[in-house]
Coordinates of C-alpha atoms and ligand atoms in Angstrom, one line a residue:
X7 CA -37.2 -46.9 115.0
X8 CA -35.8 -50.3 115.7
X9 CA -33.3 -52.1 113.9
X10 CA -32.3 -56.1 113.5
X11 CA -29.5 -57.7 112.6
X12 CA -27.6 -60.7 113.2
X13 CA -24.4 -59.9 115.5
X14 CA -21.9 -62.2 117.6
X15 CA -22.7 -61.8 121.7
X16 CA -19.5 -62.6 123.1
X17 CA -18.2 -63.6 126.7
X18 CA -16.0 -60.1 127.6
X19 CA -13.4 -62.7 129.3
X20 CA -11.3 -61.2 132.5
X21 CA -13.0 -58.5 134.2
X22 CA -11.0 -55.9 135.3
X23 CA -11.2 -53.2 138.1
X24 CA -12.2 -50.5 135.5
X25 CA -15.2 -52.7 134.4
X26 CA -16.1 -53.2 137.9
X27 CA -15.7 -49.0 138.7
X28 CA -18.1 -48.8 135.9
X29 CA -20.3 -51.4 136.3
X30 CA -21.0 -50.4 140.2
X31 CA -22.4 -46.9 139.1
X32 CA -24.9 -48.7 138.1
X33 CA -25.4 -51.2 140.7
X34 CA -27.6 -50.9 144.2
X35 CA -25.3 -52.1 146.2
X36 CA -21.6 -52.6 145.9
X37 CA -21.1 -55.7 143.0
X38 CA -17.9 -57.8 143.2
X39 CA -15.7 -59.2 140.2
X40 CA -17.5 -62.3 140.8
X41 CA -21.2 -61.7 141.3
X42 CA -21.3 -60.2 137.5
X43 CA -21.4 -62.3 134.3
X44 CA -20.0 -59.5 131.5
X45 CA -20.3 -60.1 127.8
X46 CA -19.6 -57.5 124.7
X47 CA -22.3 -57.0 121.9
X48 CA -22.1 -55.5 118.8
X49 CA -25.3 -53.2 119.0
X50 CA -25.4 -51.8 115.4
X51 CA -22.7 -50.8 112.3
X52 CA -22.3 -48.5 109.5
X53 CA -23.2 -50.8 106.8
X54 CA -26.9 -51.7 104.5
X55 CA -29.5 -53.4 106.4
X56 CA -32.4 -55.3 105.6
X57 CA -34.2 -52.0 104.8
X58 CA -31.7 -50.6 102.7
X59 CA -30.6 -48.0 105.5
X60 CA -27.1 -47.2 107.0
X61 CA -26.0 -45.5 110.1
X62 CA -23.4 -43.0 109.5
X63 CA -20.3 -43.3 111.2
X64 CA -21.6 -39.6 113.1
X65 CA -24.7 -41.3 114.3
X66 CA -22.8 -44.5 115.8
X67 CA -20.2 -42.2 117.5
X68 CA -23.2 -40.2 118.8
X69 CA -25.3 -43.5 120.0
X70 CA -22.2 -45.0 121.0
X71 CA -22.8 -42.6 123.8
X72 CA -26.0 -42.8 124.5
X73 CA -26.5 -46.4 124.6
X74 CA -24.1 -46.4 127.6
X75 CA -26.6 -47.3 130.8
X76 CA -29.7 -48.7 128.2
X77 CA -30.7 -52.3 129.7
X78 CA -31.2 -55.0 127.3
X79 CA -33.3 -57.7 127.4
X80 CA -33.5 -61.0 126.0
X81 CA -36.6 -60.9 123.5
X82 CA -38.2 -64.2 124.4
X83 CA -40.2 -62.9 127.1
X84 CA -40.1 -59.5 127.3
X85 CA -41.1 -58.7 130.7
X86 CA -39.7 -56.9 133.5
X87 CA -37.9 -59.9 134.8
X88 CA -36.2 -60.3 131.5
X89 CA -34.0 -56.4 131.8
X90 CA -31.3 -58.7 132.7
X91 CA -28.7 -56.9 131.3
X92 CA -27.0 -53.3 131.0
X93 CA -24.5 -51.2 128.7
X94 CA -21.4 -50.5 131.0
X95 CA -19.2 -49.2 128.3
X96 CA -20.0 -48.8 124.9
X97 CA -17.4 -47.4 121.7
X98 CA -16.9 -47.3 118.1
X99 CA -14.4 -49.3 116.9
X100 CA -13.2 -49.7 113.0
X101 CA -12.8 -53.8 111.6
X102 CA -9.2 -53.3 110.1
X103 CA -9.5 -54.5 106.3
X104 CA -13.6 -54.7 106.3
X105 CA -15.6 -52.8 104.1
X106 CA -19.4 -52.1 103.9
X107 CA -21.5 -52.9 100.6
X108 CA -21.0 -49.9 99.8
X109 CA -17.0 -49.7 100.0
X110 CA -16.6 -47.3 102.9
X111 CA -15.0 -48.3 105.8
X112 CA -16.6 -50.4 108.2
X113 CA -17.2 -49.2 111.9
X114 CA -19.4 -50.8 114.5
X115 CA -20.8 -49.9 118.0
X116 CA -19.6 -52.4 120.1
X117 CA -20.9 -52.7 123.9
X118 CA -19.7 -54.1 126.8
X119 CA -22.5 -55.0 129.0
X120 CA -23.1 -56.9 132.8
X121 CA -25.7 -59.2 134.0
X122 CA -25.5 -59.8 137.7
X123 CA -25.3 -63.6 138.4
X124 CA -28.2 -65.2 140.5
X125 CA -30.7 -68.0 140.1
X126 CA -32.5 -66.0 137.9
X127 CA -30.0 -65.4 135.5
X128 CA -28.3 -68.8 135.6
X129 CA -30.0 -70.1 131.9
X130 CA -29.2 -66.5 130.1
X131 CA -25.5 -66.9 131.6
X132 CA -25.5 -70.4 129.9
X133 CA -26.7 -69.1 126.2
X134 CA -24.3 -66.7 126.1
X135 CA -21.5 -68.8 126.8
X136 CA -22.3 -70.9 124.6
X137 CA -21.5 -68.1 122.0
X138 CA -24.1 -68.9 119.5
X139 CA -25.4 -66.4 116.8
X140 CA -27.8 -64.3 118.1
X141 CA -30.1 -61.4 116.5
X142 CA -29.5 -58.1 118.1
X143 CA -32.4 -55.4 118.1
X144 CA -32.0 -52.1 119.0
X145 CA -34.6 -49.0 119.4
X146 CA -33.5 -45.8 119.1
X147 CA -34.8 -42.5 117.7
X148 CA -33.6 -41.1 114.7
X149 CA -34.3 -37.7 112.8
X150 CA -33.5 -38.2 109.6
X151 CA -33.6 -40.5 106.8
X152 CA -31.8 -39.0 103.6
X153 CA -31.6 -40.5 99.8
X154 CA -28.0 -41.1 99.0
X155 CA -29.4 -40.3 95.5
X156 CA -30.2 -36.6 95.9
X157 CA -30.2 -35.8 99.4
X158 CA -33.8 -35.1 100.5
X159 CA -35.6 -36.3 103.6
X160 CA -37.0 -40.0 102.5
X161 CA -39.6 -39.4 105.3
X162 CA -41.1 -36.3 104.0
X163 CA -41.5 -38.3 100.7
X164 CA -39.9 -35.4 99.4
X165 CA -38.2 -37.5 96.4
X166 CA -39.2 -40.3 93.9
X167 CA -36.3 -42.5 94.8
X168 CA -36.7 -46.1 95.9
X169 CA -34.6 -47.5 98.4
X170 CA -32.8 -50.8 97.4
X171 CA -32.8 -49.7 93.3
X172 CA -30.1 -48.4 91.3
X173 CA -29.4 -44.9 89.7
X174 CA -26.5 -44.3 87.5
X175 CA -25.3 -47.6 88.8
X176 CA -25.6 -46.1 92.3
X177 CA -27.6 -47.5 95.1
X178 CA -30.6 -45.9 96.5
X179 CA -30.1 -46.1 100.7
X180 CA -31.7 -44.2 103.6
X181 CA -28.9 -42.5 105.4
X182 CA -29.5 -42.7 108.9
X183 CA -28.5 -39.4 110.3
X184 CA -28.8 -37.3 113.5
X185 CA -29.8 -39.7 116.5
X186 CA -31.5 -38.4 119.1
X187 CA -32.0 -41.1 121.4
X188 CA -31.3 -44.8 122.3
X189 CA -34.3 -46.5 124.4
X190 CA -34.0 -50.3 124.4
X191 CA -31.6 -53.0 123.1
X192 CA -32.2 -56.9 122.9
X193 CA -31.4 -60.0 121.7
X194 CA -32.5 -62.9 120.3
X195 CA -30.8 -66.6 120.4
X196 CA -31.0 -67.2 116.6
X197 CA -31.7 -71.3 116.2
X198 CA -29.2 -73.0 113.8
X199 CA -31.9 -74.1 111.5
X200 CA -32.8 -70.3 110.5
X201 CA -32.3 -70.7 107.3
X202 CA -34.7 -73.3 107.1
X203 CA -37.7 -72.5 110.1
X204 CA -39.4 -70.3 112.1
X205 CA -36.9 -66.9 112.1
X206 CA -37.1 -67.1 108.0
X207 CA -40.9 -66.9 107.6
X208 CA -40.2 -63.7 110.0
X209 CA -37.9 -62.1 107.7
X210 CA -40.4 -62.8 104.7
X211 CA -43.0 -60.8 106.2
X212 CA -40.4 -58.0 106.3
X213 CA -40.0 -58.7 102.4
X214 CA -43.3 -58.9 101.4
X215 CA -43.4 -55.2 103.7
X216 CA -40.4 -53.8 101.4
X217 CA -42.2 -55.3 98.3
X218 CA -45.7 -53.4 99.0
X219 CA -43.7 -50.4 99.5
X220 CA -41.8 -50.4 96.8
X221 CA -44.8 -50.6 94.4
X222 CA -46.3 -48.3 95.8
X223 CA -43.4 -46.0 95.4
X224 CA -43.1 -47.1 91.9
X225 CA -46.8 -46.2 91.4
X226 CA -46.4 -42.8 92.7
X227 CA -43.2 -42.2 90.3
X228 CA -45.4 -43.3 87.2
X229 CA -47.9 -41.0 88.6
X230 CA -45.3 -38.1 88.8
X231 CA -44.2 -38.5 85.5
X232 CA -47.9 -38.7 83.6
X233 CA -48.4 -35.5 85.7
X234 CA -45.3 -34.1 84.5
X235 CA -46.4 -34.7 80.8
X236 CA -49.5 -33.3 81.3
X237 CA -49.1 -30.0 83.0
X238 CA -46.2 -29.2 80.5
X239 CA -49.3 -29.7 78.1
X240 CA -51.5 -27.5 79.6
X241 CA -49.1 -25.1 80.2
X242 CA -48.0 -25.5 76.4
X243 CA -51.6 -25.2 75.2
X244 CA -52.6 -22.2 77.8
X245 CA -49.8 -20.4 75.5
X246 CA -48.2 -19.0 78.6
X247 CA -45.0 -18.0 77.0
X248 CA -41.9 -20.6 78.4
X249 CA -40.8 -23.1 76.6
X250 CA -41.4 -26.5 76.7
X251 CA -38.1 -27.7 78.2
X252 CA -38.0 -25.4 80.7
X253 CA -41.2 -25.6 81.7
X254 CA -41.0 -29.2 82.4
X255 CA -37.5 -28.3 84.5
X256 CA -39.9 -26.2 86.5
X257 CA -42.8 -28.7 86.5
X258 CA -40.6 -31.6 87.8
X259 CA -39.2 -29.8 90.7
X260 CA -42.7 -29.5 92.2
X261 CA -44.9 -32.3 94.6
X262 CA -47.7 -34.1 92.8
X263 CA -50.3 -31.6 94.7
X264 CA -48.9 -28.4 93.1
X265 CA -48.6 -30.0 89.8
X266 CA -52.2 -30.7 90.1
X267 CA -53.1 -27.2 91.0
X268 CA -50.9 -26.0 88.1
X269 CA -52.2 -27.9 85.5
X270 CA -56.3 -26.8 86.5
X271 CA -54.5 -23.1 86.5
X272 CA -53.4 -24.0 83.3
X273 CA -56.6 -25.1 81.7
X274 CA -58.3 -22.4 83.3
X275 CA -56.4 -20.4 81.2
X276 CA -56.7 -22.3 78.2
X277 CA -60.6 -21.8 78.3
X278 CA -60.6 -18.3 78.6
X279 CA -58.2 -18.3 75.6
X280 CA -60.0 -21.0 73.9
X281 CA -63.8 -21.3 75.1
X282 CA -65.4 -24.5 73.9
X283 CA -68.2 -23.7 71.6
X284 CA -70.1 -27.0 72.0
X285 CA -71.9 -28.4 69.2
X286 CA -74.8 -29.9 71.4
X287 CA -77.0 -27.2 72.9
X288 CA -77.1 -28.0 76.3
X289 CA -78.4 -24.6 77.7
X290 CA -81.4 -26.0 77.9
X291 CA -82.9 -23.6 75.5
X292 CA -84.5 -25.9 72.8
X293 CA -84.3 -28.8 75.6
X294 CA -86.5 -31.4 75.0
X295 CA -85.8 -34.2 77.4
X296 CA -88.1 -36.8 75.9
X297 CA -86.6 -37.1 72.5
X298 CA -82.9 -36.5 73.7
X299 CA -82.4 -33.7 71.6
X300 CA -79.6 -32.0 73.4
X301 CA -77.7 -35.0 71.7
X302 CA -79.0 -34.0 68.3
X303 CA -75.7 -32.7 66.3
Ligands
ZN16 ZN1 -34.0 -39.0 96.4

């Protein structure tokens, strides 16, 4: 899965001996202090995205860790050329006083990362100084998304709940939970006039995504509930001895496919019970095709 958000891309400042120790595990040959332009990023936090999802502060601590050695690359022209950058050191850190929308503390993954200085890298080196906003992307895999409403797997579609609306007063999210690895990391220089060009027609098509989604979600629920009502009615009609209220307890804990399989059970039932004793003659006995008569009451 990959994740955007906007994030500051700061210079690191003074680099020290323990950077460089770090740093030159990674490096071919032997990097000094100042052949290395170093810069911390904030890779991803604990609070809602875009998509109504949130890391939990587990899953940062554990990608915290596995982002360390990931190169980055700045997503203009993602070629080879462009891994210009790598993860040296990468924590968790808690923003003292900040909280997320949803009033837990806020934590962030924050990573310090190098780019060596050449030719090549001369223009990048300028961007980042200049310290401009920037979007930060990050790819990662992740094996679970749970409903902060009732706790089931959002990616089985194993609940009715829609990210982004309200329960009780409480906010639907997908809880980002048990990482299993970090692949890729980038960033983006965000233009000043975002609110107003090119990035914001980018983020609408990510709307109009959400939108379609949550329609059809909101289908499926109706569908859920008309095939709640009507199974309990079959089951109530096939006289198969539970109550009403319980059966629908039963009824609602089930997926849309058994419901359907219950309900023809049901009605199977029901017509052993109750055959239909048609009024029209249609076993062809008196049949007479030509004049309709089958029709004849
Ligand atoms: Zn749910």
């Amino acid at each position: 899965m990959n994740k955007n958000k906007d994030f500051e891309i700061s210079p690191a400042g003074t680099v020290t001996d323990s950077d460089m120790e770090l740093i030159n595990k990674y490096a071919r040959k032997q990097l000094s202090k100042d052949e290395v332009y170093t810069f911390t990023v904030v890779l991803c936090d604990n609070d809602v995205d875009r998509d109504y999802e949130h890391f939990t502060a587990d899953t940062l601590e554990k990608l915290s860790q596995m982002f360390v050695g990931v190169t980055g690359i700045y997503d203009h022209e993602p070629s080879a050329k462009n891994q210009i950058a790598r993860i040296y050191d990468c924590k968790c850190e808690f923003v003292e006083g900040k909280k997320t929308a949803l009033g837990e503390d806020y934590m962030r993954v924050v990573a310090k990362a190098y780019i060596p200085v050449c030719d090549a890298s001369r223009e990048i080196i300028a961007l980042l100084d200049s310290g401009i906003r920037k979007e930060v992307s990050v790819g990662c895999g992740i094996e679970k998304c749970i409903c902060s409403i009732c706790g089931a797997d959002m990616r089985e579609h194993s609940c009715t709940h829609i990210k982004g609306e309200k329960y009780s007063g409480k906010l639907c999210c997908g809880v980002l939970s048990d990482p299993t690895d970090a692949y890729e990391w980038s960033f983006t220089a965000v233009p000043a006039q975002r609110k107003a060009g090119v990035i914001k027609s980018f983020l609408r098509y990510d709307d109009d995504d959400y939108e379609t989604m949550k329609r059809a979600a909101a289908q499926s629920e109706r569908f859920k509930s008309y095939m709640i009502l009507e199974t309990v009615k079959a089951g109530v009609t096939a006289q198969i001895g539970i109550g009403s209220e319980l059966l629908e307890k039963m009824v609602c804990s089930l997926s849309a496919e058994d419901m359907i399989k219950l309900k023809a059970l049901f009605e199977e039932k029901s017509s052993q019970l109750f055959p239909v004793r048609s009024q029209l003659d249609i076993t062809g006995k008196d049949k007479d095709i030509s004049v309709n008569s089958e029709y004849s009451i």
